[in-house]
mmCIF file of C-alpha atoms and ligand atoms in Angstrom:
data_model
loop_
_atom_site.group_PDB
_atom_site.id
_atom_site.type_symbol
_atom_site.label_atom_id
_atom_site.label_comp_id
_atom_site.label_asym_id
_atom_site.label_seq_id
_atom_site.Cartn_x
_atom_site.Cartn_y
_atom_site.Cartn_z
ATOM 1 C CA MET A 1 92.703 116.516 103.819
ATOM 2 C CA SER A 2 94.600 116.259 100.567
ATOM 3 C CA SER A 3 93.103 119.516 99.312
ATOM 4 C CA GLU A 4 95.350 121.106 101.952
ATOM 5 C CA LEU A 5 97.877 123.612 100.685
ATOM 6 C CA VAL A 6 101.352 122.156 100.386
ATOM 7 C CA ILE A 7 102.908 125.369 101.631
ATOM 8 C CA SER A 8 101.041 125.143 104.963
ATOM 9 C CA LEU A 9 102.355 121.656 105.789
ATOM 10 C CA VAL A 10 105.075 121.093 108.358
ATOM 11 C CA THR A 11 106.281 117.884 106.697
ATOM 12 C CA ARG A 12 105.760 117.981 102.967
ATOM 13 C CA PRO A 13 105.014 114.868 100.886
ATOM 14 C CA ASP A 14 108.036 112.905 99.651
ATOM 15 C CA VAL A 15 107.417 112.717 95.903
ATOM 16 C CA SER A 16 110.444 110.496 95.322
ATOM 17 C CA LYS A 17 108.318 107.651 96.680
ATOM 18 C CA PRO A 18 104.934 106.351 95.483
ATOM 19 C CA ARG A 19 101.968 108.194 96.976
ATOM 20 C CA TRP A 20 100.427 105.093 98.532
ATOM 21 C CA ASP A 21 101.960 102.626 101.000
ATOM 22 C CA GLN A 22 103.686 99.957 98.901
ATOM 23 C CA LYS A 23 103.498 97.425 101.722
ATOM 24 C CA THR A 24 99.755 96.983 101.208
ATOM 25 C CA PHE A 25 98.016 95.443 98.213
ATOM 26 C CA GLU A 26 95.622 98.377 97.980
ATOM 27 C CA GLY A 27 98.456 100.890 97.986
ATOM 28 C CA ARG A 28 100.262 99.026 95.215
ATOM 29 C CA LEU A 29 97.074 98.674 93.175
ATOM 30 C CA ARG A 30 96.408 102.425 93.332
ATOM 31 C CA HIS A 31 100.011 103.136 92.472
ATOM 32 C CA PHE A 32 100.101 100.857 89.413
ATOM 33 C CA TYR A 33 96.681 101.965 88.283
ATOM 34 C CA SER A 34 97.866 105.560 88.227
ATOM 35 C CA THR A 35 101.086 104.464 86.472
ATOM 36 C CA VAL A 36 99.381 102.705 83.559
ATOM 37 C CA ASN A 37 96.435 105.120 83.326
ATOM 38 C CA PRO A 38 96.039 105.384 79.521
ATOM 39 C CA LEU A 39 94.421 108.829 79.750
ATOM 40 C CA ASN A 40 97.837 110.294 80.552
ATOM 41 C CA ILE A 41 98.885 109.678 76.953
ATOM 42 C CA LEU A 42 96.508 112.471 75.893
ATOM 43 C CA ILE A 43 98.278 115.176 77.890
ATOM 44 C CA SER A 44 99.855 117.809 75.617
ATOM 45 C CA SER A 45 103.578 118.573 75.682
ATOM 46 C CA LYS A 46 102.698 121.876 77.307
ATOM 47 C CA GLY A 47 100.872 120.031 80.084
ATOM 48 C CA LEU A 48 103.832 117.694 80.522
ATOM 49 C CA GLU A 49 106.194 120.654 80.693
ATOM 50 C CA THR A 50 104.069 122.329 83.380
ATOM 51 C CA SER A 51 104.134 119.203 85.520
ATOM 52 C CA ARG A 52 107.849 118.836 85.017
ATOM 53 C CA ASN A 53 108.381 122.406 86.226
ATOM 54 C CA VAL A 54 106.142 121.980 89.255
ATOM 55 C CA ILE A 55 107.985 118.817 90.278
ATOM 56 C CA SER A 56 111.497 120.114 89.687
ATOM 57 C CA ASN A 57 110.672 123.333 91.569
ATOM 58 C CA TYR A 58 109.147 121.311 94.374
ATOM 59 C CA LYS A 59 112.320 119.261 94.711
ATOM 60 C CA LYS A 60 114.266 122.526 95.054
ATOM 61 C CA GLY A 61 111.817 123.673 97.734
ATOM 62 C CA VAL A 62 109.971 126.172 95.536
ATOM 63 C CA VAL A 63 106.211 125.797 96.020
ATOM 64 C CA CYS A 64 103.441 127.872 94.483
ATOM 65 C CA PRO A 65 101.289 129.147 97.432
ATOM 66 C CA SER A 66 98.059 127.858 95.853
ATOM 67 C CA LEU A 67 99.321 124.301 95.165
ATOM 68 C CA THR A 68 97.292 121.621 96.976
ATOM 69 C CA VAL A 69 98.538 118.183 97.982
ATOM 70 C CA ASP A 70 96.246 116.528 95.416
ATOM 71 C CA GLN A 71 97.502 118.790 92.653
ATOM 72 C CA LEU A 72 101.089 118.079 93.608
ATOM 73 C CA TRP A 73 100.537 114.314 93.317
ATOM 74 C CA ARG A 74 98.657 114.714 90.059
ATOM 75 C CA HIS A 75 101.655 116.599 88.628
ATOM 76 C CA LYS A 76 103.929 113.832 89.894
ATOM 77 C CA GLN A 77 101.824 111.174 88.146
ATOM 78 C CA ILE A 78 101.859 113.141 84.897
ATOM 79 C CA TYR A 79 105.598 113.621 85.249
ATOM 80 C CA ASP A 80 106.140 109.892 85.866
ATOM 81 C CA SER A 81 103.953 108.955 82.928
ATOM 82 C CA ALA A 82 106.250 110.616 80.400
ATOM 83 C CA PHE A 83 109.729 111.197 81.816
ATOM 84 C CA HIS A 84 112.281 108.492 82.532
ATOM 85 C CA PRO A 85 112.509 107.907 86.306
ATOM 86 C CA GLU A 86 116.316 108.012 86.345
ATOM 87 C CA THR A 87 117.499 110.089 83.410
ATOM 88 C CA GLY A 88 114.583 112.562 83.498
ATOM 89 C CA GLU A 89 114.428 112.516 79.680
ATOM 90 C CA LYS A 90 111.089 112.618 77.928
ATOM 91 C CA MET A 91 110.366 109.088 76.741
ATOM 92 C CA PHE A 92 109.289 108.123 73.240
ATOM 93 C CA ILE A 93 105.499 108.071 73.351
ATOM 94 C CA LEU A 94 105.115 104.347 72.599
ATOM 95 C CA GLY A 95 107.656 103.490 75.298
ATOM 96 C CA ARG A 96 105.668 105.137 78.091
ATOM 97 C CA MET A 97 103.750 103.161 80.680
ATOM 98 C CA SER A 98 100.573 105.015 79.708
ATOM 99 C CA ALA A 99 100.857 103.622 76.155
ATOM 100 C CA GLN A 100 101.015 100.021 77.360
ATOM 101 C CA VAL A 101 97.315 99.265 77.663
ATOM 102 C CA PRO A 102 96.182 100.834 74.353
ATOM 103 C CA CYS A 103 99.080 99.347 72.336
ATOM 104 C CA ASN A 104 98.863 95.912 73.908
ATOM 105 C CA MET A 105 95.131 95.916 73.356
ATOM 106 C CA ILE A 106 95.583 96.344 69.599
ATOM 107 C CA ILE A 107 98.397 93.784 69.458
ATOM 108 C CA THR A 108 96.373 91.241 71.435
ATOM 109 C CA GLY A 109 93.364 91.833 69.189
ATOM 110 C CA GLY A 110 95.604 91.053 66.195
ATOM 111 C CA LEU A 111 97.283 88.023 67.784
ATOM 112 C CA LEU A 112 93.925 86.512 68.731
ATOM 113 C CA THR A 113 92.075 87.318 65.513
ATOM 114 C CA PHE A 114 94.716 86.182 63.005
ATOM 115 C CA TYR A 115 95.908 83.191 65.018
ATOM 116 C CA LYS A 116 95.437 80.737 62.136
ATOM 117 C CA ASN A 117 96.810 82.569 59.144
ATOM 118 C CA PRO A 118 100.632 82.064 58.979
ATOM 119 C CA ARG A 119 101.243 85.547 57.600
ATOM 120 C CA GLY A 120 99.053 87.022 60.330
ATOM 121 C CA VAL A 121 100.865 84.972 62.976
ATOM 122 C CA PHE A 122 104.189 86.176 61.661
ATOM 123 C CA PHE A 123 103.166 89.833 61.485
ATOM 124 C CA TRP A 124 101.512 90.087 64.885
ATOM 125 C CA HIS A 125 104.197 88.217 66.846
ATOM 126 C CA TRP A 126 106.854 90.263 65.118
ATOM 127 C CA LEU A 127 104.958 93.471 65.969
ATOM 128 C CA ASN A 128 104.515 92.387 69.577
ATOM 129 C CA GLN A 129 108.185 91.625 70.101
ATOM 130 C CA SER A 130 109.256 94.821 68.318
ATOM 131 C CA PHE A 131 106.970 96.826 70.537
ATOM 132 C CA ASN A 132 108.353 95.025 73.562
ATOM 133 C CA ALA A 133 111.934 95.754 72.531
ATOM 134 C CA ASN A 134 111.042 99.402 71.954
ATOM 135 C CA VAL A 135 109.620 99.664 75.480
ATOM 136 C CA ASN A 136 112.722 98.036 76.899
ATOM 137 C CA TYR A 137 114.902 100.410 74.901
ATOM 138 C CA ALA A 138 112.973 103.522 75.944
ATOM 139 C CA ASN A 139 113.126 102.368 79.527
ATOM 140 C CA ARG A 140 116.767 101.411 79.782
ATOM 141 C CA SER A 141 118.294 102.992 82.830
ATOM 142 C CA GLY A 142 121.625 104.514 83.691
ATOM 143 C CA GLU A 143 123.791 102.351 85.872
ATOM 144 C CA ASN A 144 123.100 98.788 84.650
ATOM 145 C CA ALA A 145 121.860 99.877 81.235
ATOM 146 C CA ILE A 146 121.393 96.998 78.881
ATOM 147 C CA THR A 147 123.558 97.260 75.763
ATOM 148 C CA MET A 148 122.179 97.424 72.239
ATOM 149 C CA LYS A 149 123.653 93.983 71.549
ATOM 150 C CA GLU A 150 121.936 92.375 74.542
ATOM 151 C CA LEU A 151 118.688 94.021 73.600
ATOM 152 C CA MET A 152 118.939 92.700 70.035
ATOM 153 C CA CYS A 153 119.701 89.198 71.344
ATOM 154 C CA ALA A 154 116.645 89.216 73.579
ATOM 155 C CA TYR A 155 114.512 90.615 70.743
ATOM 156 C CA LEU A 156 115.631 88.027 68.183
ATOM 157 C CA GLY A 157 115.450 85.182 70.715
ATOM 158 C CA ALA A 158 111.937 86.068 71.814
ATOM 159 C CA THR A 159 110.670 86.604 68.258
ATOM 160 C CA THR A 160 112.115 83.271 67.111
ATOM 161 C CA GLY A 161 110.710 81.498 70.171
ATOM 162 C CA ALA A 162 107.225 82.969 69.765
ATOM 163 C CA LEU A 163 107.112 82.194 66.036
ATOM 164 C CA THR A 164 108.441 78.653 66.426
ATOM 165 C CA VAL A 165 105.855 77.832 69.070
ATOM 166 C CA ALA A 166 102.967 79.543 67.266
ATOM 167 C CA LEU A 167 103.656 78.137 63.799
ATOM 168 C CA GLY A 168 104.716 74.733 65.166
ATOM 169 C CA LEU A 169 101.670 74.234 67.383
ATOM 170 C CA ASN A 170 99.364 75.426 64.598
ATOM 171 C CA GLN A 171 100.511 72.391 62.602
ATOM 172 C CA VAL A 172 99.240 69.974 65.237
ATOM 173 C CA VAL A 173 96.196 71.612 66.833
ATOM 174 C CA GLY A 174 93.943 70.773 63.894
ATOM 175 C CA LYS A 175 93.012 67.493 65.559
ATOM 176 C CA PHE A 176 91.815 69.222 68.723
ATOM 177 C CA PRO A 177 88.683 71.281 69.481
ATOM 178 C CA PRO A 178 88.826 74.823 68.045
ATOM 179 C CA LEU A 179 89.423 76.408 71.456
ATOM 180 C CA VAL A 180 92.832 74.730 71.651
ATOM 181 C CA GLY A 181 93.908 76.494 68.477
ATOM 182 C CA ARG A 182 92.756 79.803 69.929
ATOM 183 C CA LEU A 183 95.074 79.315 72.894
ATOM 184 C CA VAL A 184 98.220 78.932 70.773
ATOM 185 C CA PRO A 185 99.018 82.691 70.910
ATOM 186 C CA PHE A 186 99.087 82.461 74.709
ATOM 187 C CA ALA A 187 101.503 79.510 74.632
ATOM 188 C CA ALA A 188 103.693 81.432 72.199
ATOM 189 C CA ILE A 189 103.950 84.578 74.314
ATOM 190 C CA ALA A 190 104.544 82.504 77.459
ATOM 191 C CA VAL A 191 107.587 80.980 75.754
ATOM 192 C CA ALA A 192 108.679 84.386 74.477
ATOM 193 C CA ASN A 193 108.631 85.693 78.045
ATOM 194 C CA ALA A 194 110.672 82.751 79.277
ATOM 195 C CA ILE A 195 113.323 83.617 76.651
ATOM 196 C CA ASN A 196 113.185 87.399 76.677
ATOM 197 C CA ILE A 197 113.335 88.176 80.383
ATOM 198 C CA PRO A 198 116.290 85.918 81.330
ATOM 199 C CA LEU A 199 118.206 87.178 78.266
ATOM 200 C CA MET A 200 117.532 90.814 79.153
ATOM 201 C CA ARG A 201 118.630 90.215 82.707
ATOM 202 C CA TYR A 202 121.373 87.672 82.196
ATOM 203 C CA LYS A 203 123.924 89.989 83.850
ATOM 204 C CA GLU A 204 122.092 89.429 87.109
ATOM 205 C CA PHE A 205 122.766 85.678 86.909
ATOM 206 C CA THR A 206 126.500 86.359 86.738
ATOM 207 C CA ASP A 207 126.896 89.595 88.742
ATOM 208 C CA GLY A 208 123.987 89.131 91.132
ATOM 209 C CA ILE A 209 121.227 91.420 92.385
ATOM 210 C CA THR A 210 122.087 94.179 94.841
ATOM 211 C CA LEU A 211 121.071 93.441 98.432
ATOM 212 C CA GLU A 212 120.252 96.271 100.794
ATOM 213 C CA ASP A 213 119.668 96.518 104.510
ATOM 214 C CA GLU A 214 116.628 98.207 106.052
ATOM 215 C CA THR A 215 118.063 101.659 105.563
ATOM 216 C CA GLY A 216 118.743 101.133 101.858
ATOM 217 C CA ARG A 217 122.514 100.675 102.283
ATOM 218 C CA ALA A 218 123.937 98.260 99.665
ATOM 219 C CA VAL A 219 125.551 95.365 101.568
ATOM 220 C CA GLY A 220 126.303 92.834 98.834
ATOM 221 C CA LYS A 221 125.135 91.019 95.740
ATOM 222 C CA SER A 222 123.579 87.616 95.284
ATOM 223 C CA THR A 223 123.271 85.389 92.247
ATOM 224 C CA SER A 224 121.016 82.833 93.942
ATOM 225 C CA VAL A 225 118.425 85.529 94.642
ATOM 226 C CA ALA A 226 118.622 86.611 90.988
ATOM 227 C CA LYS A 227 117.404 83.207 89.829
ATOM 228 C CA TYR A 228 114.298 83.391 92.009
ATOM 229 C CA ALA A 229 113.620 87.015 91.156
ATOM 230 C CA ILE A 230 113.810 86.400 87.417
ATOM 231 C CA ALA A 231 111.714 83.225 87.572
ATOM 232 C CA GLU A 232 109.109 85.104 89.559
ATOM 233 C CA VAL A 233 109.008 87.934 87.048
ATOM 234 C CA VAL A 234 108.538 85.448 84.175
ATOM 235 C CA LEU A 235 105.677 83.774 86.050
ATOM 236 C CA SER A 236 104.018 87.043 86.922
ATOM 237 C CA ARG A 237 104.250 88.263 83.302
ATOM 238 C CA VAL A 238 102.675 85.028 82.078
ATOM 239 C CA GLY A 239 100.045 85.325 84.811
ATOM 240 C CA MET A 240 99.378 88.874 83.688
ATOM 241 C CA ALA A 241 98.636 87.688 80.147
ATOM 242 C CA LEU A 242 96.369 84.879 81.336
ATOM 243 C CA PRO A 243 93.141 86.877 81.800
ATOM 244 C CA TYR A 244 93.175 88.540 78.392
ATOM 245 C CA MET A 245 94.882 85.823 76.330
ATOM 246 C CA VAL A 246 92.853 82.935 77.765
ATOM 247 C CA LEU A 247 89.494 84.472 78.723
ATOM 248 C CA THR A 248 89.162 86.348 75.427
ATOM 249 C CA PRO A 249 89.519 83.138 73.324
ATOM 250 C CA VAL A 250 87.125 81.284 75.658
ATOM 251 C CA ILE A 251 84.472 83.989 75.229
ATOM 252 C CA MET A 252 85.143 84.324 71.506
ATOM 253 C CA ASN A 253 84.799 80.593 71.043
ATOM 254 C CA GLN A 254 81.220 80.905 72.319
ATOM 255 C CA ILE A 255 80.442 84.040 70.325
ATOM 256 C CA VAL A 256 81.406 82.428 66.998
ATOM 257 C CA LYS A 257 78.672 79.821 67.558
ATOM 258 C CA THR A 258 75.888 82.424 67.608
ATOM 259 C CA LEU A 259 73.762 83.343 64.624
ATOM 260 C CA TRP A 260 74.409 86.995 65.432
ATOM 261 C CA TYR A 261 78.130 86.513 64.828
ATOM 262 C CA GLN A 262 77.724 84.354 61.739
ATOM 263 C CA ARG A 263 75.896 87.256 60.094
ATOM 264 C CA ARG A 264 78.684 89.646 61.116
ATOM 265 C CA PRO A 265 82.005 87.808 60.960
ATOM 266 C CA TRP A 266 83.866 91.123 60.595
ATOM 267 C CA THR A 267 83.208 91.771 64.292
ATOM 268 C CA ALA A 268 85.888 89.225 65.305
ATOM 269 C CA ALA A 269 88.700 91.789 65.450
ATOM 270 C CA PRO A 270 86.813 94.588 67.261
ATOM 271 C CA ILE A 271 85.233 92.194 69.791
ATOM 272 C CA GLN A 272 88.554 90.602 70.717
ATOM 273 C CA THR A 273 90.338 93.945 70.844
ATOM 274 C CA VAL A 274 87.761 95.398 73.238
ATOM 275 C CA LEU A 275 87.729 92.262 75.425
ATOM 276 C CA ALA A 276 91.530 92.293 75.536
ATOM 277 C CA GLY A 277 91.506 95.979 76.442
ATOM 278 C CA LEU A 278 89.186 95.381 79.379
ATOM 279 C CA GLY A 279 91.291 92.409 80.495
ATOM 280 C CA LEU A 280 94.499 94.443 80.269
ATOM 281 C CA LEU A 281 93.052 97.401 82.128
ATOM 282 C CA ILE A 282 92.195 95.123 85.040
ATOM 283 C CA SER A 283 94.999 92.591 84.973
ATOM 284 C CA THR A 284 98.028 94.868 84.419
ATOM 285 C CA PRO A 285 97.760 96.898 87.643
ATOM 286 C CA PHE A 286 96.304 93.942 89.559
ATOM 287 C CA CYS A 287 99.137 91.553 88.735
ATOM 288 C CA CYS A 288 101.828 94.190 89.261
ATOM 289 C CA ALA A 289 100.329 94.840 92.695
ATOM 290 C CA LEU A 290 100.046 91.198 93.720
ATOM 291 C CA PHE A 291 103.635 90.838 94.854
ATOM 292 C CA PRO A 292 105.691 93.643 96.358
ATOM 293 C CA GLN A 293 108.612 94.757 94.186
ATOM 294 C CA LYS A 294 110.884 94.740 97.193
ATOM 295 C CA LYS A 295 111.405 91.300 98.682
ATOM 296 C CA SER A 296 113.179 90.326 101.855
ATOM 297 C CA VAL A 297 115.394 87.320 102.496
ATOM 298 C CA GLU A 298 117.195 86.051 105.582
ATOM 299 C CA VAL A 299 120.931 86.322 105.243
ATOM 300 C CA ALA A 300 121.309 82.744 106.545
ATOM 301 C CA LYS A 301 119.486 81.488 103.442
ATOM 302 C CA LEU A 302 121.761 83.214 100.924
ATOM 303 C CA ASP A 303 124.612 81.757 98.888
ATOM 304 C CA PRO A 304 128.023 81.647 100.683
ATOM 305 C CA GLU A 305 129.548 84.469 98.575
ATOM 306 C CA ALA A 306 126.711 86.841 99.393
ATOM 307 C CA ARG A 307 126.855 85.860 103.071
ATOM 308 C CA ALA A 308 130.567 86.573 103.173
ATOM 309 C CA GLN A 309 130.071 90.019 101.632
ATOM 310 C CA ILE A 310 127.389 90.871 104.158
ATOM 311 C CA GLU A 311 129.413 89.610 107.139
ATOM 312 C CA ALA A 312 132.193 91.948 106.053
ATOM 313 C CA VAL A 313 130.175 95.184 106.426
ATOM 314 C CA GLN A 314 129.758 97.094 109.659
ATOM 315 C CA ASN A 315 126.749 95.939 111.738
ATOM 316 C CA PRO A 316 125.778 93.193 109.288
ATOM 317 C CA PRO A 317 121.969 92.870 108.962
ATOM 318 C CA LYS A 318 120.105 89.566 109.534
ATOM 319 C CA VAL A 319 117.581 90.282 106.809
ATOM 320 C CA VAL A 320 118.293 91.934 103.463
ATOM 321 C CA TYR A 321 116.054 93.377 100.746
ATOM 322 C CA TYR A 322 116.258 93.347 96.977
ATOM 323 C CA ASN A 323 114.229 94.699 94.103
ATOM 324 C CA LYS A 324 112.908 91.895 91.921
ATOM 325 C CA GLY A 325 112.046 94.170 89.005
ATOM 326 C CA LEU A 326 108.935 94.193 86.847
HETATM 327 C C1 NAG B 401 103.959 90.176 73.717
HETATM 328 O O1 NAG B 401 104.900 89.234 74.116
HETATM 329 C C2 NAG B 401 105.377 89.361 75.432
HETATM 330 C C3 NAG B 401 106.401 88.278 75.641
HETATM 331 O O2 NAG B 401 107.628 88.624 75.100
HETATM 332 C C4 NAG B 401 104.248 89.257 76.413
HETATM 333 O O3 NAG B 401 104.693 89.494 77.724
HETATM 334 C C5 NAG B 401 103.174 90.242 76.069
HETATM 335 O O4 NAG B 401 102.075 90.026 76.911
HETATM 336 C C6 NAG B 401 102.778 90.099 74.627
HETATM 337 N N1 NAG B 401 101.833 91.148 74.301
HETATM 338 C C7 NAG B 401 100.583 90.908 74.053
HETATM 339 C C8 NAG B 401 99.788 92.090 73.684
HETATM 340 O O5 NAG B 401 100.112 89.799 74.136
HETATM 341 C C1 NAG B 402 110.617 101.410 83.368
HETATM 342 O O1 NAG B 402 111.561 101.426 84.404
HETATM 343 C C2 NAG B 402 111.094 101.923 85.625
HETATM 344 C C3 NAG B 402 112.252 101.908 86.594
HETATM 345 O O2 NAG B 402 113.420 102.394 85.995
HETATM 346 C C4 NAG B 402 109.931 101.091 86.110
HETATM 347 O O3 NAG B 402 109.403 101.634 87.285
HETATM 348 C C5 NAG B 402 108.861 101.034 85.038
HETATM 349 O O4 NAG B 402 107.856 100.151 85.429
HETATM 350 C C6 NAG B 402 109.433 100.557 83.731
HETATM 351 N N1 NAG B 402 108.449 100.636 82.673
HETATM 352 C C7 NAG B 402 108.256 99.671 81.795
HETATM 353 C C8 NAG B 402 107.237 99.952 80.753
HETATM 354 O O5 NAG B 402 108.859 98.618 81.836
#
């Protein structure tokens, strides 16, 4: 079916939306899997340019007669992997979604391997937060773009938080079984998330999140919804790190007891990097897909200011939708 020619279709695919139905878990999983697909990082600039042309021509209604539906979507995925969704600019390679799994895999390998050595702790948490800030910078978007100052604040806050927790807990975990010490990096990044995300999005606490009706018309803004949305994003980010930052130490803690490992202690870094990579490859799309990005809320449950704004529009809706972000 999808090898059909685009040109022969009466209604052509809408490439401004994800290919798969975002109301179902399976649709979201396929969508996020294609978004983080690390193989897309290998596509040459010429390949990226081709996809960009196909997509921009398609939007203007220009379709090559031999283009199939599958090919069209493949070009869209390549386009999305490298160009900013709103500005259309080519993103810095390490800021792209397709770079997330490989980069995070190396950072996690470092965080988990050098969790005891203070210099290692410092270096790897600093690298992680710098990488994070770089992604946030590359991905800033037009209308509510975060300023450089806000970005710096979130970066410094998260780095300080992660380092304080990691170095502080390392002082006290000596009395506990070794596995506890191996879990300190997870505690540190959980705290970093709880600092970073609210700081990056603090404008939403004061200005509110845009509420839309079914048709996508903006009908108001709500600050009470922002609190839930941001808390949920923090939880889902921490949940996303759980499989690779908790399972990897648990497995590693068993491996270090084997004779095989004791003869080859240099394998600590590669083993943990590979385990983290597998964990990331599974958990990133899975956790992103778990909850829909768009949430609905009954107007009656909103804060009075938001309710008043909604009552004031023509045909006020009973239920509104908002985007909770990633
Ligand atoms: C780096 O820290 C952030 C928290 O700011 C966290 O979400 C992310 O998972 C960490 N990266 C790795 C590779 O652990
Ligand atoms: C970047 O922002 C877009 C929306 O503007 C979002 O879909 C995407 O997931 C974001 N990527 C990262 C790496 O945060």
